[in-house]
Amino acid sequence: MNIWKAGVTMAPAMIAYFLAVALQGAPPPPPPPLIHTYDELLIYFGPGPMDMREWSRPAIDEAVKQIRLYEPRKILIIGHTDSLGPADLNMQLSAQRAELVRQALIKAGAPADRIELTARGETQPAVHRADEVAEPLNNRVIVVLRDLAAPPR
């Protein structure tokens, strides 16, 4: 059966592997491990600054697990709010939430020297609403892991 006519495609790495075997008679060394990244781990908050939703706590545990596994060089913590209230207070509120998550990560073993905080207030909503409208999905902190090492084998 001709695999090309059957609609099967091969990744370039697999083609290179089979070509190397055919030309050299021995397989090449294995490729480096793929790195699984979490672009965003979301932690949701209620209306208060320290009101982390209980169902978001597993995201803290998952972030710590990924930090231990991949040893990122940078951990970004980005605080957000909805548009309820004055913009300057929302900026402060998002900074307080980001700090709360930072403290929780450090308490669980994350390296403090790799953490960078950013407050975005109401400037980057997940769900757009009119001003002065509460939107629970906008009350969040995002944890982003950058520059990951390969996991141990």
CSV table of C-alpha atoms in Angstrom, one decimal:
chain,number,residue,atom,x,y,z
A,1,MET,CA,0.0,0.0,0.0
A,2,ASN,CA,1.3,3.4,-0.9
A,3,ILE,CA,1.0,5.6,2.2
A,4,TRP,CA,1.1,8.8,0.2
A,5,LYS,CA,-2.1,7.9,-1.6
A,6,ALA,CA,-3.8,6.8,1.6
A,7,GLY,CA,-3.5,10.4,2.9
A,8,VAL,CA,-1.0,9.6,5.6
A,9,THR,CA,1.5,12.4,6.2
A,10,MET,CA,4.8,12.2,8.0
A,11,ALA,CA,6.5,14.9,10.2
A,12,PRO,CA,9.8,16.1,8.8
A,13,ALA,CA,11.6,14.5,11.8
A,14,MET,CA,10.2,11.1,10.8
A,15,ILE,CA,11.1,11.5,7.2
A,16,ALA,CA,14.7,12.4,8.3
A,17,TYR,CA,14.8,9.4,10.5
A,18,PHE,CA,13.8,7.0,7.8
A,19,LEU,CA,16.1,8.7,5.3
A,20,ALA,CA,19.0,8.3,7.8
A,21,VAL,CA,18.3,4.7,8.4
A,22,ALA,CA,18.1,4.0,4.6
A,23,LEU,CA,21.4,5.9,3.9
A,24,GLN,CA,23.4,5.0,6.9
A,25,GLY,CA,22.0,1.7,8.0
A,26,ALA,CA,21.7,2.9,11.6
A,27,PRO,CA,19.2,5.2,13.3
A,28,PRO,CA,20.3,8.7,14.2
A,29,PRO,CA,20.4,9.7,17.9
A,30,PRO,CA,16.9,10.4,19.4
A,31,PRO,CA,15.7,14.0,19.0
A,32,PRO,CA,15.7,16.2,22.1
A,33,PRO,CA,12.5,15.8,24.3
A,34,LEU,CA,9.5,17.9,23.4
A,35,ILE,CA,8.8,20.5,26.0
A,36,HIS,CA,5.2,20.8,27.1
A,37,THR,CA,4.4,24.4,28.1
A,38,TYR,CA,1.5,25.9,29.9
A,39,ASP,CA,0.8,29.2,28.3
A,40,GLU,CA,-1.6,30.2,30.9
A,41,LEU,CA,-2.7,28.8,34.3
A,42,LEU,CA,-5.8,30.8,35.4
A,43,ILE,CA,-6.7,31.6,39.0
A,44,TYR,CA,-10.1,33.2,39.5
A,45,PHE,CA,-11.1,35.7,42.2
A,46,GLY,CA,-14.4,36.9,43.6
A,47,PRO,CA,-15.1,40.6,43.9
A,48,GLY,CA,-12.8,41.1,46.9
A,49,PRO,CA,-9.0,41.5,46.6
A,50,MET,CA,-8.2,38.4,48.5
A,51,ASP,CA,-11.2,36.4,47.5
A,52,MET,CA,-9.5,33.6,45.6
A,53,ARG,CA,-12.1,31.1,44.4
A,54,GLU,CA,-11.7,27.8,46.1
A,55,TRP,CA,-12.1,25.9,42.8
A,56,SER,CA,-9.0,27.8,41.5
A,57,ARG,CA,-6.7,26.5,44.2
A,58,PRO,CA,-5.8,23.4,42.1
A,59,ALA,CA,-4.3,25.8,39.6
A,60,ILE,CA,-1.8,26.9,42.2
A,61,ASP,CA,-0.8,23.3,42.8
A,62,GLU,CA,-0.5,22.7,39.1
A,63,ALA,CA,1.7,25.8,38.6
A,64,VAL,CA,4.0,24.6,41.4
A,65,LYS,CA,4.1,21.1,39.8
A,66,GLN,CA,5.0,22.6,36.5
A,67,ILE,CA,7.6,24.9,38.0
A,68,ARG,CA,9.3,22.0,39.7
A,69,LEU,CA,9.2,19.8,36.6
A,70,TYR,CA,10.3,22.4,34.0
A,71,GLU,CA,12.3,24.9,36.1
A,72,PRO,CA,11.3,28.0,34.1
A,73,ARG,CA,13.7,30.9,34.1
A,74,LYS,CA,10.8,33.3,34.3
A,75,ILE,CA,7.4,33.1,36.0
A,76,LEU,CA,5.0,35.9,35.0
A,77,ILE,CA,2.1,36.6,37.2
A,78,ILE,CA,-0.5,39.0,35.6
A,79,GLY,CA,-3.4,40.4,37.6
A,80,HIS,CA,-6.7,41.4,36.0
A,81,THR,CA,-10.0,42.8,37.2
A,82,ASP,CA,-13.4,43.6,35.7
A,83,SER,CA,-14.5,47.2,35.1
A,84,LEU,CA,-16.5,47.6,38.2
A,85,GLY,CA,-15.1,50.6,40.1
A,86,PRO,CA,-12.5,53.3,39.3
A,87,ALA,CA,-9.7,52.2,36.9
A,88,ASP,CA,-6.9,53.3,39.3
A,89,LEU,CA,-8.4,51.2,42.1
A,90,ASN,CA,-8.8,48.2,39.7
A,91,MET,CA,-5.1,48.5,38.8
A,92,GLN,CA,-4.3,48.4,42.5
A,93,LEU,CA,-6.6,45.4,43.0
A,94,SER,CA,-5.0,43.5,40.2
A,95,ALA,CA,-1.6,44.1,41.7
A,96,GLN,CA,-2.9,42.8,45.1
A,97,ARG,CA,-4.2,39.7,43.5
A,98,ALA,CA,-1.0,39.1,41.6
A,99,GLU,CA,0.9,39.5,44.9
A,100,LEU,CA,-1.4,37.0,46.6
A,101,VAL,CA,-0.7,34.4,44.0
A,102,ARG,CA,3.1,35.2,44.1
A,103,GLN,CA,3.0,34.6,47.9
A,104,ALA,CA,1.1,31.3,47.5
A,105,LEU,CA,3.6,30.1,44.8
A,106,ILE,CA,6.6,31.0,47.0
A,107,LYS,CA,5.0,29.3,50.0
A,108,ALA,CA,4.6,26.2,47.9
A,109,GLY,CA,8.2,26.2,46.8
A,110,ALA,CA,8.5,28.4,43.7
A,111,PRO,CA,11.8,30.4,43.4
A,112,ALA,CA,11.0,34.0,44.3
A,113,ASP,CA,13.9,35.4,42.2
A,114,ARG,CA,12.3,34.2,39.0
A,115,ILE,CA,8.8,35.7,39.6
A,116,GLU,CA,7.8,38.9,37.8
A,117,LEU,CA,4.5,40.7,38.7
A,118,THR,CA,2.4,42.7,36.3
A,119,ALA,CA,-0.9,44.5,37.0
A,120,ARG,CA,-3.3,45.1,34.1
A,121,GLY,CA,-6.4,46.2,36.0
A,122,GLU,CA,-9.4,46.3,33.7
A,123,THR,CA,-7.3,47.0,30.5
A,124,GLN,CA,-7.3,43.4,29.1
A,125,PRO,CA,-10.7,41.8,29.9
A,126,ALA,CA,-11.3,38.1,29.1
A,127,VAL,CA,-14.9,39.0,28.5
A,128,HIS,CA,-15.9,42.5,27.3
A,129,ARG,CA,-18.6,44.2,29.2
A,130,ALA,CA,-19.8,47.8,29.6
A,131,ASP,CA,-18.1,49.9,32.3
A,132,GLU,CA,-19.3,49.3,35.8
A,133,VAL,CA,-20.5,45.8,35.0
A,134,ALA,CA,-19.2,42.9,37.1
A,135,GLU,CA,-17.8,40.0,35.1
A,136,PRO,CA,-16.5,37.2,37.2
A,137,LEU,CA,-14.3,35.8,34.4
A,138,ASN,CA,-12.3,39.0,34.3
A,139,ASN,CA,-11.3,38.8,38.0
A,140,ARG,CA,-8.3,36.6,37.4
A,141,VAL,CA,-4.6,36.1,37.7
A,142,ILE,CA,-2.7,34.4,34.9
A,143,VAL,CA,0.5,32.5,35.6
A,144,VAL,CA,2.8,32.1,32.6
A,145,LEU,CA,5.9,29.9,32.6
A,146,ARG,CA,8.7,31.0,30.2
A,147,ASP,CA,12.1,29.6,29.1
A,148,LEU,CA,11.4,26.0,30.3
A,149,ALA,CA,14.1,23.3,30.7
A,150,ALA,CA,13.4,19.8,29.5
A,151,PRO,CA,11.8,17.6,32.1
A,152,PRO,CA,13.9,14.8,33.7
A,153,ARG,CA,13.6,11.4,32.1
